Every structure is written in C-alpha cells, then in structure tokens.
XYZ file of C-alpha atoms in Angstrom:
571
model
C 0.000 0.000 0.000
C 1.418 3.409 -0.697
C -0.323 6.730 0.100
C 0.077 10.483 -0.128
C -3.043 11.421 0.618
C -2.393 15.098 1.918
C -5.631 16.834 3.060
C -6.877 19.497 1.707
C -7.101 23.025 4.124
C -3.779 24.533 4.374
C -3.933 27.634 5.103
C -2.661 30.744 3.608
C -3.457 34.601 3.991
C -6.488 32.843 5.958
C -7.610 31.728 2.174
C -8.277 27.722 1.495
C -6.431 26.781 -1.963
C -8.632 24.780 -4.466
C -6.921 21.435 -6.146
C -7.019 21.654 -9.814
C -8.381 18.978 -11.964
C -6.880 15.405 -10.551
C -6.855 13.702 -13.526
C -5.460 16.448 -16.361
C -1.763 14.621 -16.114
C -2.464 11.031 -16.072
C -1.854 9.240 -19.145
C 0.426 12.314 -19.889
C 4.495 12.637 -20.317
C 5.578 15.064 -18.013
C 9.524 16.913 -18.754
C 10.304 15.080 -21.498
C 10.595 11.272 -19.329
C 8.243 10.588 -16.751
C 4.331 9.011 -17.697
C 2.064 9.907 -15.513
C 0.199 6.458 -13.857
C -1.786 7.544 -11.255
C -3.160 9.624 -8.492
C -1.277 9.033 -5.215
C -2.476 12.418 -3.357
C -3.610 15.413 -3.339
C -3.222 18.380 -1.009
C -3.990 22.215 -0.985
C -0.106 22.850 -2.426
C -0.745 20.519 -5.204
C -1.406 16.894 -6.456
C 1.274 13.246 -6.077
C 1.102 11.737 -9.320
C 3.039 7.799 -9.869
C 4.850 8.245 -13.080
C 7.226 6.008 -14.970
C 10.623 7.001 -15.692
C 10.557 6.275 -19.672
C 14.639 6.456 -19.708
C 15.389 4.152 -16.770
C 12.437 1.572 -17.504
C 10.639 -0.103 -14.605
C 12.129 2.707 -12.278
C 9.226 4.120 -10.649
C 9.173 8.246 -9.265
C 6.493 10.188 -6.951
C 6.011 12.867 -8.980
C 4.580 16.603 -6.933
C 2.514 18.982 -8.599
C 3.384 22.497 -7.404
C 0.566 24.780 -8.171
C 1.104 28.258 -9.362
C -0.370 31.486 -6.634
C 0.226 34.713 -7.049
C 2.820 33.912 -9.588
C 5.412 33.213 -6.658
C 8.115 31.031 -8.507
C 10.604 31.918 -5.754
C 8.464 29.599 -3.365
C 8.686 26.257 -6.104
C 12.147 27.084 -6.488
C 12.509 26.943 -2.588
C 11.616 23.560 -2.076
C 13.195 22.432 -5.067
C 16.817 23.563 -3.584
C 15.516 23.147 0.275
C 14.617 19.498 -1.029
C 17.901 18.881 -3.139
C 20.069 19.768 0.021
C 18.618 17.413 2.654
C 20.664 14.221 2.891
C 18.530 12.406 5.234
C 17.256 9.048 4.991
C 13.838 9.420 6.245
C 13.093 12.608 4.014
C 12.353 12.527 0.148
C 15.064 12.295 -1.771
C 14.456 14.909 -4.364
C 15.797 13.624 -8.410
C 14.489 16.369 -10.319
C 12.801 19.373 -11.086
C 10.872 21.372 -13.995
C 8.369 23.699 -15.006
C 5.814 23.768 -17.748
C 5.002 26.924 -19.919
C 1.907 27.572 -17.558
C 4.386 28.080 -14.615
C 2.922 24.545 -12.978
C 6.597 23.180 -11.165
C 6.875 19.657 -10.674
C 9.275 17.898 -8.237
C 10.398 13.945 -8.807
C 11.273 12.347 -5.780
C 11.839 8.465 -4.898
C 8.784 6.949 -4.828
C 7.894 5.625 -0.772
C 5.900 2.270 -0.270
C 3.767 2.239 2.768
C 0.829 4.267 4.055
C 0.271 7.478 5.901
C -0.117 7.522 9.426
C -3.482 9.043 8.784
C -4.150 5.729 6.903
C -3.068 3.444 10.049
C -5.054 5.953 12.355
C -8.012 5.214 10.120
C -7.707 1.841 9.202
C -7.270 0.618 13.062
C -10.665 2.808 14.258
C -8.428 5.242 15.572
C -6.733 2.368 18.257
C -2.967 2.737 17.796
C -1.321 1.763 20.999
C 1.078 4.521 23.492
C 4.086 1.975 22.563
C 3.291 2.988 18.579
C 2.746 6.567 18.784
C 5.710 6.921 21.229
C 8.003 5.252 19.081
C 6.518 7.433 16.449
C 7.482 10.612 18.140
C 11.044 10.092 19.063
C 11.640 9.328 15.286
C 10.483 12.672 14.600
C 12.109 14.311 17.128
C 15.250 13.010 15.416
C 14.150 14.337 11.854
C 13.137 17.864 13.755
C 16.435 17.761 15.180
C 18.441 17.259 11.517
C 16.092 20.574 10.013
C 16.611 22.610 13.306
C 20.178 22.231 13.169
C 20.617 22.233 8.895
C 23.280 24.448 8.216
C 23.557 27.508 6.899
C 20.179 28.022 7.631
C 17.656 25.941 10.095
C 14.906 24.916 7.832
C 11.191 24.933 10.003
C 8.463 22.092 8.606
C 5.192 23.954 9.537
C 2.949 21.282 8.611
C 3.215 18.395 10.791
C 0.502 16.359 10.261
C -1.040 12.446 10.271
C -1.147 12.500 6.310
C 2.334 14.234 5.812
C 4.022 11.068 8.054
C 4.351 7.942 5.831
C 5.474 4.555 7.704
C 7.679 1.878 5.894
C 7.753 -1.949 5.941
C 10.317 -1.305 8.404
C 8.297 0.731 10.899
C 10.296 3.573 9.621
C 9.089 7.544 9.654
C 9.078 9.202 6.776
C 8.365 12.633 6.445
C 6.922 13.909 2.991
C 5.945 17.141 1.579
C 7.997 20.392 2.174
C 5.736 22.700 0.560
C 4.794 25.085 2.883
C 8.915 24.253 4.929
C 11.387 27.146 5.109
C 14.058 28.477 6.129
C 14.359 30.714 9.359
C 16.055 33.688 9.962
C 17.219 35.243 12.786
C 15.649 38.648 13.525
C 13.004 38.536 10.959
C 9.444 39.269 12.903
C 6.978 37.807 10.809
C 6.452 35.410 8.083
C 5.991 36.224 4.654
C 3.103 33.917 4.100
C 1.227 32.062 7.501
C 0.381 28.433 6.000
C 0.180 25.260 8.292
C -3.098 22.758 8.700
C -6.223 23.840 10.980
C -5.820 21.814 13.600
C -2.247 21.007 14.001
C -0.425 24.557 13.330
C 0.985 26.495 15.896
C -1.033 29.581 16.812
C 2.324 31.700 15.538
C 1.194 30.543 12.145
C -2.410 32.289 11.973
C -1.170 35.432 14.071
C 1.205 36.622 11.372
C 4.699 35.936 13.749
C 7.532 34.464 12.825
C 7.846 30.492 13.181
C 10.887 29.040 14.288
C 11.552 25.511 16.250
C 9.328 25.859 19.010
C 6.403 26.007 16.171
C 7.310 22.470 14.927
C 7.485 21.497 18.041
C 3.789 23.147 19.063
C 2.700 20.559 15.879
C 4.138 17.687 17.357
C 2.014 18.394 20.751
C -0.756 18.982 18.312
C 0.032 15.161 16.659
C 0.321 13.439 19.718
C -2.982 15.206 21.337
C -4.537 13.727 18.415
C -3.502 10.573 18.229
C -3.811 9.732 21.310
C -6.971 10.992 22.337
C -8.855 9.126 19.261
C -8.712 12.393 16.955
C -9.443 15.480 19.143
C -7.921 18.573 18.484
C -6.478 20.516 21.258
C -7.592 23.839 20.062
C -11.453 22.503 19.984
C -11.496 20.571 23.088
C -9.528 23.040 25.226
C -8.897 20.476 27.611
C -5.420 19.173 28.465
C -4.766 15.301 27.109
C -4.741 14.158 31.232
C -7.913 15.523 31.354
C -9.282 13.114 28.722
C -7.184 10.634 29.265
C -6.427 10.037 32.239
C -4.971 6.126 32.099
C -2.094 7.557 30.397
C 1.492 8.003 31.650
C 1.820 11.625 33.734
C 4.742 12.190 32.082
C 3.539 11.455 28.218
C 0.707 14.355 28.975
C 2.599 16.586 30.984
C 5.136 16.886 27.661
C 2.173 16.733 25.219
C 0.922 20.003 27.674
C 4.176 21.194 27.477
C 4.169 21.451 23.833
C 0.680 22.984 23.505
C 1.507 26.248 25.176
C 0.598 28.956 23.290
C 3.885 31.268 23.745
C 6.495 29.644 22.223
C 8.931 30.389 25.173
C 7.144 28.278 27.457
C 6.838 25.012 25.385
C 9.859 22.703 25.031
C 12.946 24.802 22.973
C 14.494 21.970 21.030
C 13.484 18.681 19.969
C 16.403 16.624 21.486
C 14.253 18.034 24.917
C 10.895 16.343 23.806
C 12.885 13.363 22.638
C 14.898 12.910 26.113
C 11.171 13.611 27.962
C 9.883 10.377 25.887
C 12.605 8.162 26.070
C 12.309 8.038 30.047
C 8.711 6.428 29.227
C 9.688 3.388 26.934
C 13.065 2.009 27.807
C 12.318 -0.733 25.567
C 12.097 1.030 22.368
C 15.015 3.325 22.883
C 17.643 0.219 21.609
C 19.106 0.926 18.704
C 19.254 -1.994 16.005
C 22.695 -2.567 16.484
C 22.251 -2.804 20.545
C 18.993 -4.867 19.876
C 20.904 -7.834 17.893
C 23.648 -7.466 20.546
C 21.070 -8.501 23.240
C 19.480 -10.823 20.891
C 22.926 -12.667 20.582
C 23.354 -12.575 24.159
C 20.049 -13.776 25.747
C 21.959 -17.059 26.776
C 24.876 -15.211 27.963
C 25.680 -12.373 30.582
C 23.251 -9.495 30.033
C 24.518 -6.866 27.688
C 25.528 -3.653 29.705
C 24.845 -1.692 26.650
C 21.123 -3.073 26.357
C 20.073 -2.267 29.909
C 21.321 1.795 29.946
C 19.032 4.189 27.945
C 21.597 6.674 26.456
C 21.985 9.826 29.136
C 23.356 13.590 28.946
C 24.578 14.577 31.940
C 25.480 18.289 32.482
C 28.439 18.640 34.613
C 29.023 22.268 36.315
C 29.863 24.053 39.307
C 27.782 26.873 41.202
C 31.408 29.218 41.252
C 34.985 28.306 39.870
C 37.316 26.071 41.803
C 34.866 24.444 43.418
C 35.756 20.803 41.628
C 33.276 20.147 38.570
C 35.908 18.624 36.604
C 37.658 16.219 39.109
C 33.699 15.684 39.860
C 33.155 15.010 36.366
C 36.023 12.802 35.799
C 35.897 11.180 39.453
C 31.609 9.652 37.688
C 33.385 8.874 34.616
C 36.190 6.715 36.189
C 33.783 4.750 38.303
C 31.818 4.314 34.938
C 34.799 2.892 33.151
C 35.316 0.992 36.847
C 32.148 -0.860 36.607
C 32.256 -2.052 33.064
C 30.062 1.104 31.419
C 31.023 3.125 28.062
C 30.616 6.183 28.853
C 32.435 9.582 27.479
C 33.826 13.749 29.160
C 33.290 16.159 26.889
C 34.703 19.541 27.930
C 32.605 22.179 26.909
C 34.285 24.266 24.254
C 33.943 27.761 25.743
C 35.373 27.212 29.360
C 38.580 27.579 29.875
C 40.563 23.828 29.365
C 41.527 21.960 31.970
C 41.128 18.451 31.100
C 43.703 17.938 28.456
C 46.517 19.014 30.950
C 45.079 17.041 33.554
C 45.192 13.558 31.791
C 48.721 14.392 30.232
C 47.546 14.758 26.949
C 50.610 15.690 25.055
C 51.662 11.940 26.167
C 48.722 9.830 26.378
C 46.640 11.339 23.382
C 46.652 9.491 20.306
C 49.335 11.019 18.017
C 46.318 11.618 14.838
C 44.052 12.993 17.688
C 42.326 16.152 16.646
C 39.916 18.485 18.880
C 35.913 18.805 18.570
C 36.182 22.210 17.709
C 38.090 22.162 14.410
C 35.926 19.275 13.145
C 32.404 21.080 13.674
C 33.641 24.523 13.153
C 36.475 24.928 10.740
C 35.442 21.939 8.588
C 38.870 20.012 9.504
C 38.406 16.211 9.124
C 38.840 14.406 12.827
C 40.636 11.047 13.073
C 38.116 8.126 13.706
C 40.576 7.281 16.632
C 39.138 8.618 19.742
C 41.237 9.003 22.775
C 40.138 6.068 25.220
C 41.239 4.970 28.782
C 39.888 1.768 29.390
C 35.503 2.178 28.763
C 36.035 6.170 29.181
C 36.548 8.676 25.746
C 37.982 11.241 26.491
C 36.723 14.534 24.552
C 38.912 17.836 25.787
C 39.033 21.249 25.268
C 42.326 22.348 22.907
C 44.858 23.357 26.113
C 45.624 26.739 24.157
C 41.809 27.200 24.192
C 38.644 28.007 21.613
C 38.429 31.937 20.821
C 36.040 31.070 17.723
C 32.423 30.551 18.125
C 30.550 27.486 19.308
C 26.709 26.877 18.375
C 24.320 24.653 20.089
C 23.858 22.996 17.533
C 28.027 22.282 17.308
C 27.275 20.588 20.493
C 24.189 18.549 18.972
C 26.205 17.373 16.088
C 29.251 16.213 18.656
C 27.140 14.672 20.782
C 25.533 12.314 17.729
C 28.867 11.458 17.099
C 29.641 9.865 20.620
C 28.321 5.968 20.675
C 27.976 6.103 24.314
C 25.624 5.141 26.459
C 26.614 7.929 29.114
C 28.078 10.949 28.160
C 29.312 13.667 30.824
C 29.419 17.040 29.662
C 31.521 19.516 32.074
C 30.306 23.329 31.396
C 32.655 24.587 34.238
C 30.250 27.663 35.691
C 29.248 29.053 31.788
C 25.206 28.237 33.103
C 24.263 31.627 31.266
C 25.400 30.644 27.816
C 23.189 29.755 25.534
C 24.816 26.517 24.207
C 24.751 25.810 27.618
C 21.011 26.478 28.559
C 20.496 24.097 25.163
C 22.519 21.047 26.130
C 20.862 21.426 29.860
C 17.366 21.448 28.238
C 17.912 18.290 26.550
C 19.364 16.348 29.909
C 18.368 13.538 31.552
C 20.015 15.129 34.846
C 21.935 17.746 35.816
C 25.143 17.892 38.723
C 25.846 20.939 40.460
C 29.237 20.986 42.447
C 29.326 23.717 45.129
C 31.188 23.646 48.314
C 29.914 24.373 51.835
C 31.366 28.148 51.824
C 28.205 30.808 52.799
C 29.684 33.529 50.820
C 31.023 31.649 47.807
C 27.053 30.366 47.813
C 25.889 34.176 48.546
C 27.192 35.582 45.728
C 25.653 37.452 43.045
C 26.519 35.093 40.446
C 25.868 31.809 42.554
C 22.380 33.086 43.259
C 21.438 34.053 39.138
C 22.910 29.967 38.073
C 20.511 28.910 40.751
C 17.817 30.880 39.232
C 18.853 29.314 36.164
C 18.920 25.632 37.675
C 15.341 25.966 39.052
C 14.090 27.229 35.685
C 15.487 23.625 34.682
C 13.718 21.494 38.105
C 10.292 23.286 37.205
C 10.478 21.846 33.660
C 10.817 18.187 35.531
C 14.690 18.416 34.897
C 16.591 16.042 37.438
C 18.992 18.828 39.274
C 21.143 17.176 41.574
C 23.624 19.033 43.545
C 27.176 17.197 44.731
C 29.092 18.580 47.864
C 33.137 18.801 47.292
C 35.481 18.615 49.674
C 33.102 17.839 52.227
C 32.197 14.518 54.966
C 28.222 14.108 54.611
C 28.041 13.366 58.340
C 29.479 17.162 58.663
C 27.428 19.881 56.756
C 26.007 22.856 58.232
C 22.407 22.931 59.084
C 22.134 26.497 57.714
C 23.675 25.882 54.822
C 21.923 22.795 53.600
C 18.547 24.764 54.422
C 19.399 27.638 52.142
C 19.483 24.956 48.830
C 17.081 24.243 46.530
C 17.205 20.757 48.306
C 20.038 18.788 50.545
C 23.064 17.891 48.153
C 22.634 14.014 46.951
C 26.122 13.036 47.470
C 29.510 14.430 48.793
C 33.191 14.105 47.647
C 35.790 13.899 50.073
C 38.735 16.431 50.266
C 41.900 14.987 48.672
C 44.603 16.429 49.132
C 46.470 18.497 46.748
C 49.760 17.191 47.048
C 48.408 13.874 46.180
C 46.534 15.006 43.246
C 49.419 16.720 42.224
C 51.764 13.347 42.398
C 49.038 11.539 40.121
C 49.029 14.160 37.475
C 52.568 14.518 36.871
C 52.669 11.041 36.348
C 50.203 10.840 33.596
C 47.327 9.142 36.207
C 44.101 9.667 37.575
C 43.976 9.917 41.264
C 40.466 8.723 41.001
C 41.831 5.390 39.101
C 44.285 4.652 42.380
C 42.316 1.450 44.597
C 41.218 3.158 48.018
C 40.792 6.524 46.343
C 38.683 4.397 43.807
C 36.852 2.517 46.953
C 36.215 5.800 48.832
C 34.827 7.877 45.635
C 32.501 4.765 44.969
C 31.741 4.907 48.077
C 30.641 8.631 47.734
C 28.777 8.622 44.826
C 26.937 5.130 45.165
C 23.097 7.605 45.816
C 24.140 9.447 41.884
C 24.690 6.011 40.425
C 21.524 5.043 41.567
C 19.675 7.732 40.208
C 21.226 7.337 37.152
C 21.630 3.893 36.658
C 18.878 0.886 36.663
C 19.105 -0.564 39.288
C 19.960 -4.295 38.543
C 23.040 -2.786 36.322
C 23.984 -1.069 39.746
C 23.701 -4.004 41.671
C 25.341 -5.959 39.183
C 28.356 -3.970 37.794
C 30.418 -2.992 41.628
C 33.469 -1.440 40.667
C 36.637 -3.710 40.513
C 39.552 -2.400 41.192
C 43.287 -3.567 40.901
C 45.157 -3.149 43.990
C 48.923 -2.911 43.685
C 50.933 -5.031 45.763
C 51.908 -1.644 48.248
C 47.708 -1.216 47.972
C 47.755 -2.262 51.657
C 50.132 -0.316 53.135
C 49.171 2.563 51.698
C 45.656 2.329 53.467
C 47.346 1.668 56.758
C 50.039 4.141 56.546
C-alpha cells in the first residue's frame, strides 16, 4: 500500500487553496521522461502523481505537482533547492525538477511504499497503541532535530501532520511534503506567508509571527494530542490530554501540555528536549538496532551492559569556579569505566581547558588525535581514533583554548557522534550561555558541584545559576547538587537549608599534594584502589539515580590493587 493522501485546508493569507483537476496529467508525459500512472495524493499545495521514468524503464518516481499562486516562482524554487540539500534518509530524496510553460513546477522524488499515518489511524478505528505513537514521536524528534540544526540556515516544517508522516515496511518515519517548509532567519518578525493545517499549526502561524523551532514542536504536541486521544484537536477541546485521558502516563501528557503552550517560550525549545522527555517512558524502544541484535545474541549469555542503559546527557558544572566540577566530572566517569560502562567527558568548548593538561595529553593522546572544535567549526576532518582509557573517551578542550564561536547545535552534532551510552558534559560555571542552557534542556540530569562556603554560595553570580537551575527542576529536569570537599556526616544545618534541596552526594577532600603526584605522572587519582573505593563509596546515591538498578547491583566497581595497595591504606 502506498499513500500520499495530503488533506486538503492549508492555510494561507487565511484563504483555502482549491486542487485543480486530478486527472489532467495522467496518461500524460511530463519533462520530457516521466508518464504519468496515477493519483497518489492530493493536497492544498498541489497533487502526487506515480509516473514512470521512460529512460530508466521499470524505475518508478512520486512525482509533486506544485501549483502556481500569485505567480510566486521563488516559493517552487525553494523547495526544489531546500529538497535537493537534505541528505537524510527518512526525508524525500528529491531527483528532479521542472516547469511547464503555464508556470505549474513539478518535483520527482523516490517513490515511498507504505501508508500514511493518517491511513493506520483510520484503518485501526483510531486504536494505535502509546508503545506505537511513542516510538513514532522520538523518530520525529530526530528528523526535527536534523532541520533545526541544517546548516547555513535551520529549515522549520510547519505542517506536521497524520497525512504528511508515511510509515515503511520497516516501521520507519518518513516525512513527505515540504511545501509550505522554510528556512528561518534570525531577527526577521513575521512570516511572509502564515500556512500550516487547521488543527495542528501552531497559533504563531495564523497570528502573522515568525515560526521558528518551538512552532514544529507546538505541531508535534498537536500530533500526539490527536492521536492519542482518538482524533481530538487541542484547540477545539480546550482540555489538556490528562484531562481526557487520564490512564495515560503523567509524564507522556505533561510533555504533550508542554508542547501545547501557546507562547512559544514556554513550550519545550528543542526537539532533542521532547525526545529525552519520551525516552524516560519506553526504555524498551530506545535500543538501537545494532544494541537490539547485541542482546538478541546474548540472551543465553551475561546481560549486555549496553542493552540495559538508555543513552543519558549529563550536564556537569559548578555553582562558582574552583569548586571541583571537573575532578567531579572525571571522578563519575572513572567509576563508569570501573564498573564495566562506556561512557564519554566532553569539555565544553567555551570554558577555559583543563582536562587535556590534567590527563597528560601531550603523552597519552593518540598522536592523529584532533579536537571537537576544528571538526564542527572549521570543517577540519577528525581522526576516527578517539582518545580512550579503558571504557572512558575522552573529549577535551584544545589546552591553548577556543576563541572562535561554538553553536548549540556544534554541540548537537558532537554529541551524535559519541556511541555512548553515558556521556558527561563539564560546562565549568558558563550556566548563562546559551549553548549551555540548550545542552541542559535536553538532559536527563543535571550535577551541580558547590562547596559548603556561605559567601562563595551568597554571591551574586551563585544566586542568578541557581535561578537558572530551578528554571530547569520546574520543567521536571533532574537537578542534583554534589558537595566537594566535604564529609556528609558534617554539613552545616544552615547551609543545607538555604538549597534548593540537601546535596545528593559528597566528595571527600583529597589532598592536593596527592593530586598533584598523580598528574605529573600521567594518572588519575580517582583510578588509584582506596581513592577508587572511597569515591565509589561517595557517589553510590548518583549512580543510583542514574543507573537501573539491577546494572547497579550488578556492575560494583573492581579495582586492581597494587601489591603496596595495603600499606598505603594503613600508613
């Protein structure tokens, strides 16, 4: 079954387009090569015809009728170029492109087998399971995310929709028809035309603003609300999805609510944010293919650590400097790598570098090593040797530091490129930057080093991050905050009172000396046996937060105690 059936009441100017004639191409040659079968769809941007390609016989092409309006030629030629650029396996793969003397355009594209999601909404009496539709969403949370961050330019969908999702043999999204996508630009207050489907487009769309992200995002509320509530729109019902369902999980129609809001600034900013919200509700269908024929291979073996750990962000920082966010940061990742669990430190590109220095990098980094920042910024090609220590990659800052700039999405496209289940991410005290406030949007949780010093904790700039943080706890984020250089048995009443809420864990204070000694040797102190043993020890209530609980239980660290091991804890 194939189907690109496309509804018919887009909206533009607050006018309804009429389809031409269905039927005037079929049976027709079209640019010289491609004969004109059939009707697949129609739409109010134009019709889907199945043509033949007369020069490559057998090879069949969807071909897109692009309707003329207001003799606006720039907008065909638009999606022709929008649609030539995207290199995405999920989106149409545009092949060619043509007018006629009547100024009709016509884009070829390969031709998709499957039917709409409309079609499987329709065809099961509106009865698609949560499991379905979830799976669903965090596929196009992943295609949102490729547009969003398309470079030079984000390019913004604005007509999300049931009929404009097609579904494979595979189970596999595909996202058709860009007529009404463009480009956004920064600045600009309004759109030139406000198009988008009654029903599912944001209410930027019909108010003459400009759409960006955050309306894409509105569309995917929109989606869900639908398909999960049997096909009610949000904007008719006024009623929030809990409120008519209530069997479903909180924290599917807390998100779906989330996404609904009507200004843009309160909804959900990027769609790696919705997609970490889902993923916490289906563990199961987060596996990629690769990890699923891993466990598959494994069921009569040990169970696969990679299987059992849904992939996590976690935002490493401190409330001031020198309080100890890196040797936090690389104290987690060292117990990670201790128990048996891939994980990876990325040091954020515009704090000032520590990390290379600290793990000796001129001597222990791989000699074709190159830094984050010249691959996603000046183009330079990056060895596919990472630098590894054991189940840890390491992912530094260049030691002479970054003076160029650094994008969010820079940090999107470097995080894609880590295949780690856990991936630290140490933003020193840079809480204000926007790259920052990004990455933190999209984690699953959130470590915030402070010491027990009042006044370090009273200043100015302490009391704004915290501002910041709770912006993060009130949108469900998992803030946890990590005393350094502290005993737990010894913190100030007072102190832990004037928090957000009592620190989960606390580090020890090491001395410096000793730190010192491990450095200049090339070593992490956090890798020697009792250090090890006593850091475990520390952090055991973060590793349960962030870890399930039978790979907890079942991964204890195991550390290699020298032969002096013993003396040292006695002496």
């Amino acid at each position: 079954m194939s189907s690109y059936n496309q509804g018919n009441s887009s909206l533009k100017g607050g006018i309804l387009f009429i389809v031409s004639s269905q039927k005037r191409w079929i049976g027709t040659c079209i640019g010289g090569r491609y004969q004109v079968e059939s009707l697949l769809g129609q739409g109010g941007m134009g019709n889907v015809y199945l043509a033949e390609d007369l020069k490559l016989k057998g090879k069949k092409w969807a071909v897109k009728e692009c309707l003329p309006y207001e003799d606006d030629v720039a907008s065909f030629m638009e999606e022709a170029e929008m649609l030539a650029c995207l290199q995405h396996p999920q989106l149409p793969q545009l092949v060619d492109y043509f007018t006629t003397d009547e100024g009709i355009g016509f884009l070829v594209m390969d031709y998709i087998h499957g039917p709409t999601l409309q079609d499987m909404f329709d065809a099961q009496r509106t009865v698609l399971s949560v499991n379905e539709i979830v799976h669903i969403a965090l596929q196009l949370c992943d295609l949102f995310h490729y547009l969003h961050t398309f470079q030079p330019q984000p390019i913004i969908y604005r007509d999300l929709k049931p009929s404009n999702v097609m579904i494979n043999e595979n189970d596999q999204v595909r996202l058709i028809d860009f007529g009404v996508a463009r480009h956004y630009t920064q600045g600009k207050q309004s759109d030139t035309m406000q198009m988008g489907t009654i029903g599912f487009a944001a209410p930027e769309q019909f108010l003459g603003f400009q759409t960006d992200e955050r309306s894409d995002l509105y569309t995917l509320g929109a989606n869900l609300y639908y398909l999960l509530s049997g096909g009610q729109y949000a904007y008719m019902t006024k009623k929030t999805l809990d409120q008519i369902c209530s069997n479903l999980p909180e924290g599917l129609t807390s998100t779906v609510t989330l996404l609904l809001q009507e200004n843009p600034q309160d909804r959900c900013q990027t769609a790696m944010e919705v997609k970490q919200r889902l993923k916490t509700l289906l563990p199961d269908l987060l596996l990629t293919d690769s990890y699923k024929q891993t466990k598959k291979q494994n069921m009569n073996h040990k169970p696969d650590v990679l299987s059992s750990i849904p992939d996590q962000l976690i935002i490493v920082g401190g409330l001031y400097a020198g309080v100890g966010a890196t040797f936090t940061a690389i104290s987690l990742a060292r117990i990670l790598n201790a128990m048996e669990i891939p994980n990876a430190l990325v040091e954020h590109p515009t704090i000032e570098p520590d990390l290379y220095m600290l793990l000796f990098g001129d001597r222990k980094a791989p000699q074709s090593y190159s830094f984050a920042t010249k691959k996603y910024t000046e183009q330079q090609a990056r060895s596919d040797e990472p630098w590894t220590s054991g189940h840890t990659t390491w992912v530094p800052l260049d030691p002479n530091g970054w003076t160029g700039e650094w994008h969010s999405t820079d940090s999107f496209k470097l995080l894609y490129t880590i295949k780690k289940p856990i991936v630290l991410w140490d933003v020193s005290t840079r809480w204000e930057d926007l790259s920052v406030r990004e990455l933190c949007h999209s984690a699953d949780h959130i470590l915030v080093v402070l010491d027990t010093s009042p006044a370090k904790c009273s200043r100015p700039s302490a009391r704004a991050y915290l501002e910041i943080l709770d912006t993060y706890r009130k949108r469900g984020k998992k803030v946890h905050f990590v005393a350094n250089r502290s005993d737990s048995g010894q913190l100030p009443k007072e102190w832990v009172n004037a928090l957000p809420e009592a620190p989960l864990c606390t580090l020890p204070e090491i001395p410096y000396e000793e730190v010192m000694r491990a450095v200049w040797k090339g070593d992490c102190i956090q890798d020697q046996a009792n250090r090890m043993e006593q850091l475990y020890m520390c952090l055991t209530p973060l590793l349960k937060a962030i870890l399930p609980e039978s790979i907890h239980k079942n991964n204890r660290i195991k550390t290699k105690k020298s032969l002096f091991s013993g003396f040292r804890k006695h002496g």
